[in-house]
Amino acid sequence: MTGRELTELETPTAVVDVDTMAANLARMADYARSHGLRLRPHIKTHKTPELAAEQLRHGADGVTVATLREAEVMAAVAEDILIAYPPVGRARIERLLALPPHLRLSVALDSHDALRALAAAAAAAGREIGVLVELDLGMGRCGVPTPEAAVALAKEAATLDGVAYRGVLFYPGHIREPVAEQGPALARLQADLDRFRTALARAGVEPEVVSGGSTPTAFASHRISGLTEIRPGTYLFNDRTTAAIDACAWADLAYTVLATVISTGVPGQAVIDAGSKALSREEIRAPGASGYGALLDRPEVVVRALSEEHGILDLSRTDWRPRVGDLVRIVPNHVCVSVNLHERLLGVRGGSVVDDWAVAARGREAAP
Ligand SMILES: Cc1ncc(COP(=O)(O)O)c(C=O)c1O
C-alpha cells in the first residue's frame, strides 16, 4: 500500500498519522526521562512489532504485554518483556517458558497458586522468571487487597527457585475522570500505595520495581511518590475518550478509521462503511459524550449507531452535507479494541501512505 493516496484505498481501513504518533512517542519518552521514571509501554494498543521497536527507539526500557501471543511476537524486537497478566494454567506456563531464553521476562501475579505453579515449572526448565506482586489500588480487577497479602506473596516469591521477586505492580485504570479532577483519586492511590510499600519494607521485601501508569494518569505519574515505572499503552495513538478527559489534545489523535459514505438516503444522517467490526461498540466513558466515534475533522459529527458493517453519522449538529463516496476519518472511542479488528495499520503523512504494518500480535495462536 505504500505510495498510494488515501483516495485510492479500499475502506474501512485503519490509518495512523505517523507524525502525530512520533510526537506522542517523544512526549511520553521525554516526560518519563525528565522525571526519572522507567517507561514500559503496553503494546496491547498496537500489537505491532515495528511500533514496539519505535517505542524502544524513543527510549522505552522494555515492553508490557497481556497475552502470550503478544510476548511471542514482541520477542523479535524487545529483550525485556513484562507479561502483566497472571500466568495461570499449565498451557499458559508452558508457552511462557518456551519463549526465547535470552529474554528478560517478568510476570504480574496475585496468588500463591499461580506463584508456586510458575516457580516449579520454571525451576524444572532451568529458567528464572521475574515476579511482580500485583496490588489492587482501586481498580477492583486483579491484585492482592491488603498489605499483609502482598507481604506473604513477596516473601514466598523471594524464597522459591525458578522465580525472582522484583517488586509490585498496579493498574490505575479506575481513574478515568477528567485530568483536572483526578486529584482526590490520586491522593487515595498514594495513601494506599504508601501502606503497601511501608509493610513490604518492614518485612524485608522492599520492592525494587513499583510499576504503575495508564494513559489518563500518565502525566501525573511524577506526583506518585515511590513509582519507578509507567506502562501507558493508548498514548501513542490516543482516542476519543482520551481527548474527552483532556488526557490529550484533539491534535494528538494519531489513529483513525478511514471510511466511505455509502448512503445519504435517510434525512439527517449519513451511513458509512465502518460499523462495529471496524470501530468496536465501546461506549464512551466521558461526561456529556455519546456515540461510538467522531469525525477527526468535524468532532461535532458523531457515529450515533452501529451495525456490523454500517455506521450512522448524526448530522443534526452540522451544516456539512456529505455526498455518497466521500471519505471520512473516524476517531474511535477506544483505540485498542478498534486496532484489534484490523489486520494492517497504514502509516500516513498528509494524503499518502508511507508505511504498512501487519498487526502481528492479534489473535491467540502461537506466533509462527
Ligand atoms: C495492566 C495494564 N497496564 C497498563 C495498561 C495501559 O493503560 P492505557 O491503555 O490507559 O494506556 C493497561 C490497559 O489496559 C493494563 O491493563
XYZ file of N, CA and C in Angstrom, residues 222-355:
402
model
N 4.686 11.566 38.046
C 5.779 12.073 38.892
C 5.276 12.517 40.257
N 3.938 12.692 40.366
C 3.380 13.110 41.664
C 3.118 11.913 42.570
N 3.266 10.696 42.035
C 3.032 9.495 42.851
C 4.380 9.046 43.401
N 4.596 9.294 44.668
C 5.938 9.006 45.176
C 6.115 7.498 45.336
N 7.306 7.039 45.014
C 7.605 5.604 45.104
C 7.501 4.891 43.767
N 6.830 5.510 42.788
C 6.686 4.873 41.471
C 8.042 4.832 40.760
N 8.364 3.694 40.152
C 9.639 3.630 39.413
C 9.416 3.467 37.915
N 8.207 3.041 37.521
C 7.993 2.653 36.114
C 6.546 2.943 35.733
N 6.322 3.369 34.466
C 4.947 3.563 33.984
C 4.715 2.724 32.723
N 3.446 2.313 32.550
C 3.102 1.401 31.448
C 1.955 1.939 30.585
N 1.982 3.170 30.135
C 0.880 3.630 29.288
C 0.864 2.856 27.966
N -0.309 2.693 27.413
C -0.417 1.995 26.127
C -1.073 2.867 25.074
N -2.245 3.398 25.436
C -3.066 4.162 24.496
C -2.353 5.393 23.933
N -1.408 5.952 24.691
C -0.829 7.273 24.403
C -0.231 7.413 23.014
N 0.219 6.316 22.385
C 0.882 6.518 21.078
C -0.118 6.908 19.998
N -1.385 6.435 20.155
C -2.435 6.800 19.201
C -3.421 7.804 19.809
N -3.769 7.578 21.085
C -4.865 8.297 21.766
C -6.202 7.933 21.123
N -7.279 8.380 21.720
C -8.605 8.094 21.162
C -9.601 9.128 21.680
N -10.865 8.948 21.300
C -11.880 9.961 21.628
C -12.054 10.089 23.144
N -11.940 8.954 23.845
C -12.084 9.001 25.306
C -10.916 9.771 25.928
N -9.709 9.501 25.457
C -8.523 10.180 25.991
C -8.661 11.695 25.802
N -9.139 12.102 24.619
C -9.314 13.544 24.357
C -10.441 14.113 25.219
N -11.510 13.326 25.411
C -12.673 13.838 26.154
C -12.345 14.110 27.618
N -11.338 13.410 28.164
C -10.975 13.681 29.566
C -9.712 14.566 29.647
N -9.367 15.179 28.524
C -8.210 16.105 28.462
C -6.881 15.435 28.773
N -6.801 14.128 28.556
C -5.508 13.451 28.715
C -4.688 13.566 27.434
N -5.293 14.132 26.374
C -4.552 14.524 25.168
C -5.374 15.605 24.476
N -4.728 16.307 23.551
C -5.456 17.294 22.745
C -6.036 16.580 21.522
N -7.026 17.200 20.895
C -7.604 16.602 19.675
C -6.521 16.453 18.607
N -5.577 17.377 18.597
C -4.489 17.325 17.608
C -3.535 16.160 17.848
N -3.640 15.503 19.004
C -2.756 14.368 19.313
C -3.357 13.029 18.894
N -4.485 13.054 18.189
C -5.131 11.797 17.788
C -4.445 11.264 16.530
N -3.747 10.149 16.679
C -2.954 9.629 15.559
C -3.678 8.533 14.781
N -4.685 7.924 15.383
C -5.324 6.745 14.755
C -6.752 7.087 14.352
N -7.094 6.755 13.127
C -8.488 6.889 12.686
C -8.835 5.704 11.790
N -10.119 5.493 11.647
C -10.588 4.511 10.661
C -11.081 5.305 9.458
N -10.430 5.066 8.335
C -10.838 5.718 7.078
C -12.071 4.981 6.560
N -13.139 5.743 6.282
C -14.401 5.116 5.864
C -14.993 5.910 4.708
N -15.926 5.289 4.021
C -16.586 5.912 2.869
C -18.067 6.096 3.174
N -18.602 7.254 2.797
C -20.047 7.467 2.904
C -20.717 6.615 1.828
N -21.610 5.721 2.275
C -22.241 4.797 1.317
C -23.718 5.096 1.088
N -24.315 5.944 1.947
C -25.725 6.278 1.743
C -26.064 7.573 2.468
N -26.872 8.410 1.806
C -27.384 9.625 2.460
C -28.908 9.667 2.311
N -29.495 8.500 2.042
C -30.926 8.426 1.729
C -31.822 8.917 2.844
N -31.509 8.579 4.072
C -32.376 8.970 5.194
C -31.964 10.366 5.662
N -32.890 11.334 5.680
C -32.537 12.704 6.054
C -31.930 12.775 7.460
N -30.976 13.686 7.627
C -30.393 13.929 8.957
C -29.256 12.994 9.315
N -28.918 12.122 8.392
C -27.831 11.179 8.708
C -27.082 10.799 7.442
N -25.901 10.229 7.631
C -25.154 9.632 6.522
C -24.648 8.292 7.025
N -24.597 7.318 6.126
C -24.160 5.975 6.520
C -22.763 5.751 5.962
N -21.875 5.234 6.821
C -20.506 4.927 6.392
C -20.272 3.423 6.451
N -19.182 2.985 5.797
C -18.917 1.546 5.726
C -18.074 1.029 6.900
N -17.986 1.819 7.974
C -17.308 1.355 9.193
C -18.361 1.141 10.275
N -18.545 -0.110 10.650
C -19.500 -0.440 11.706
C -18.782 -0.997 12.917
N -19.489 -1.840 13.670
C -18.884 -2.353 14.913
C -17.686 -3.256 14.617
N -17.599 -3.791 13.382
C -16.454 -4.646 13.058
C -15.218 -3.849 12.607
N -15.337 -2.532 12.595
C -14.163 -1.693 12.301
C -13.858 -0.739 13.458
N -14.916 -0.298 14.162
C -14.727 0.704 15.225
C -14.791 0.091 16.614
N -15.561 -0.991 16.752
C -15.949 -1.630 18.005
C -17.127 -0.880 18.619
N -17.840 -1.581 19.500
C -19.051 -0.999 20.080
C -18.796 -0.469 21.491
N -17.613 -0.005 21.750
C -17.309 0.517 23.092
C -18.059 1.826 23.315
N -18.694 1.926 24.473
C -19.343 3.187 24.869
C -18.242 4.186 25.208
N -18.572 5.463 25.164
C -17.595 6.451 25.613
C -17.854 6.748 27.085
N -16.765 6.684 27.879
C -16.913 6.955 29.312
C -16.350 8.338 29.595
N -17.118 9.352 29.250
C -16.683 10.737 29.483
C -17.930 11.603 29.629
N -17.864 12.613 30.504
C -19.045 13.426 30.776
C -19.595 14.084 29.513
N -20.901 13.945 29.279
C -21.572 14.659 28.196
C -21.326 14.113 26.801
N -20.580 13.011 26.670
C -20.278 12.491 25.326
C -21.139 11.258 25.037
N -21.451 11.065 23.761
C -22.226 9.885 23.378
C -21.746 9.397 22.011
N -22.286 8.275 21.570
C -21.931 7.746 20.261
C -20.707 6.851 20.317
N -20.345 6.321 19.138
C -19.291 5.300 19.053
C -18.022 5.809 18.360
N -17.939 7.092 18.125
C -16.779 7.672 17.478
C -17.182 9.034 16.946
N -16.208 9.782 16.446
C -16.495 11.115 15.905
C -15.558 11.364 14.733
N -15.955 12.288 13.846
C -15.097 12.605 12.708
C -13.877 13.393 13.173
N -12.713 13.037 12.660
C -11.485 13.746 13.026
C -11.597 15.226 12.678
N -12.104 15.511 11.487
C -12.161 16.901 11.023
C -13.401 17.654 11.500
N -14.394 16.940 12.003
C -15.638 17.572 12.475
C -16.099 16.818 13.722
N -15.468 17.097 14.862
C -15.764 16.314 16.072
C -17.219 16.390 16.510
N -17.942 17.416 16.002
C -19.360 17.520 16.381
C -20.208 16.463 15.679
N -19.639 15.820 14.660
C -20.371 14.752 13.957
C -19.985 13.412 14.590
N -20.953 12.778 15.250
C -20.642 11.526 15.942
C -21.309 10.348 15.240
N -20.736 9.171 15.486
C -21.331 7.925 14.995
C -22.429 7.573 15.996
N -23.668 7.810 15.591
C -24.792 7.671 16.517
C -25.163 6.212 16.754
N -25.052 5.381 15.711
C -25.481 3.983 15.820
C -24.590 3.127 14.936
N -24.562 1.838 15.254
C -23.708 0.905 14.519
C -24.454 -0.371 14.188
N -24.253 -0.887 12.968
C -24.481 -2.297 12.690
C -23.084 -2.871 12.476
N -23.022 -4.143 12.088
C -21.689 -4.720 11.942
C -20.855 -3.989 10.889
N -21.460 -3.697 9.733
C -20.712 -3.067 8.637
C -21.242 -1.679 8.278
N -22.087 -1.116 9.106
C -22.645 0.216 8.858
C -22.464 1.082 10.097
N -22.092 2.339 9.881
C -22.090 3.323 10.960
C -22.990 4.466 10.551
N -23.776 4.980 11.493
C -24.710 6.055 11.175
C -24.173 7.363 11.747
N -23.824 8.302 10.859
C -23.345 9.617 11.300
C -24.540 10.519 11.574
N -24.530 11.180 12.705
C -25.592 12.102 13.098
C -25.253 13.488 12.559
N -26.079 14.000 11.649
C -25.791 15.300 11.018
C -26.557 16.451 11.678
N -27.133 16.198 12.849
C -28.003 17.223 13.447
C -27.229 18.426 13.970
N -25.910 18.287 14.186
C -25.158 19.424 14.738
C -24.160 19.999 13.731
N -24.450 19.810 12.434
C -23.528 20.318 11.407
C -24.311 20.773 10.173
N -23.710 21.738 9.451
C -24.274 22.144 8.152
C -23.711 21.285 7.036
N -22.688 20.536 7.349
C -21.993 19.705 6.356
C -22.961 18.650 5.812
N -23.017 18.535 4.507
C -23.888 17.530 3.888
C -23.025 16.647 2.991
N -22.580 15.502 3.523
C -21.680 14.650 2.738
C -22.384 14.052 1.536
N -21.564 13.686 0.546
C -22.096 13.024 -0.654
C -21.658 11.571 -0.632
N -22.425 10.728 -1.255
C -22.050 9.319 -1.381
C -20.679 9.246 -2.056
N -19.783 8.465 -1.458
C -18.425 8.345 -1.995
C -17.407 9.188 -1.247
N -17.873 10.157 -0.426
C -16.925 10.975 0.344
C -16.159 10.100 1.337
N -14.899 10.463 1.565
C -14.094 9.775 2.579
C -14.153 10.545 3.889
N -14.237 9.815 4.993
C -14.187 10.448 6.318
C -13.210 9.665 7.181
N -12.704 10.327 8.227
C -11.807 9.639 9.169
C -12.447 9.667 10.554
N -12.665 8.464 11.088
C -13.396 8.331 12.354
C -12.420 8.074 13.496
N -12.560 8.837 14.561
C -11.792 8.610 15.795
C -12.642 7.679 16.672
N -12.160 6.463 16.958
C -12.966 5.565 17.785
C -12.919 5.966 19.260
N -13.912 5.480 20.009
C -13.926 5.764 21.453
C -12.735 5.123 22.144
N -12.431 3.890 21.759
C -11.372 3.121 22.431
C -10.493 2.499 21.355
N -9.308 3.051 21.194
C -8.478 2.690 20.042
C -7.998 1.239 20.101
N -7.696 0.722 21.286
C -7.087 -0.624 21.378
C -8.005 -1.689 20.779
N -9.289 -1.584 21.059
C -10.193 -2.611 20.535
C -10.468 -2.398 19.051
N -10.369 -1.175 18.570
C -10.521 -0.957 17.129
C -9.321 -1.528 16.378
N -8.116 -1.247 16.856
C -6.909 -1.787 16.197
C -7.011 -3.312 16.092
N -7.490 -3.937 17.156
C -7.559 -5.395 17.208
C -8.492 -5.978 16.137
N -9.318 -5.119 15.539
C -10.246 -5.575 14.493
C -9.637 -5.485 13.097
N -8.422 -4.952 13.013
C -7.801 -4.727 11.700
C -6.549 -5.569 11.527
N -6.362 -6.074 10.308
C -5.167 -6.883 10.039
C -3.924 -6.033 9.834
N -4.125 -4.819 9.299
C -2.974 -3.968 8.988
C -3.238 -2.543 9.469
N -2.165 -1.833 9.723
C -2.231 -0.401 10.011
C -1.449 0.296 8.905
N -2.045 1.322 8.325
C -1.328 2.078 7.296
C -0.821 3.377 7.895
N 0.479 3.601 7.824
C 1.056 4.857 8.281
C 0.864 5.900 7.195
N 0.316 7.069 7.567
C 0.063 8.090 6.543
C 0.718 9.413 6.928
N 1.081 10.149 5.904
C 1.569 11.521 6.078
C 0.838 12.337 5.030
N 0.094 13.370 5.515
C -0.754 14.100 4.579
C -1.740 13.126 3.957
N -1.813 13.116 2.637
C -2.780 12.231 1.985
C -2.176 10.937 1.471
N -0.926 10.627 1.863
C -0.257 9.463 1.254
C 0.110 8.407 2.283
N 0.100 7.161 1.823
C 0.511 6.048 2.674
C 2.036 5.937 2.621
N 2.662 5.990 3.812
C 4.126 5.919 3.854
C 4.624 4.666 4.575
N 3.720 3.947 5.264
C 4.097 2.708 5.958
C 2.921 1.758 5.936
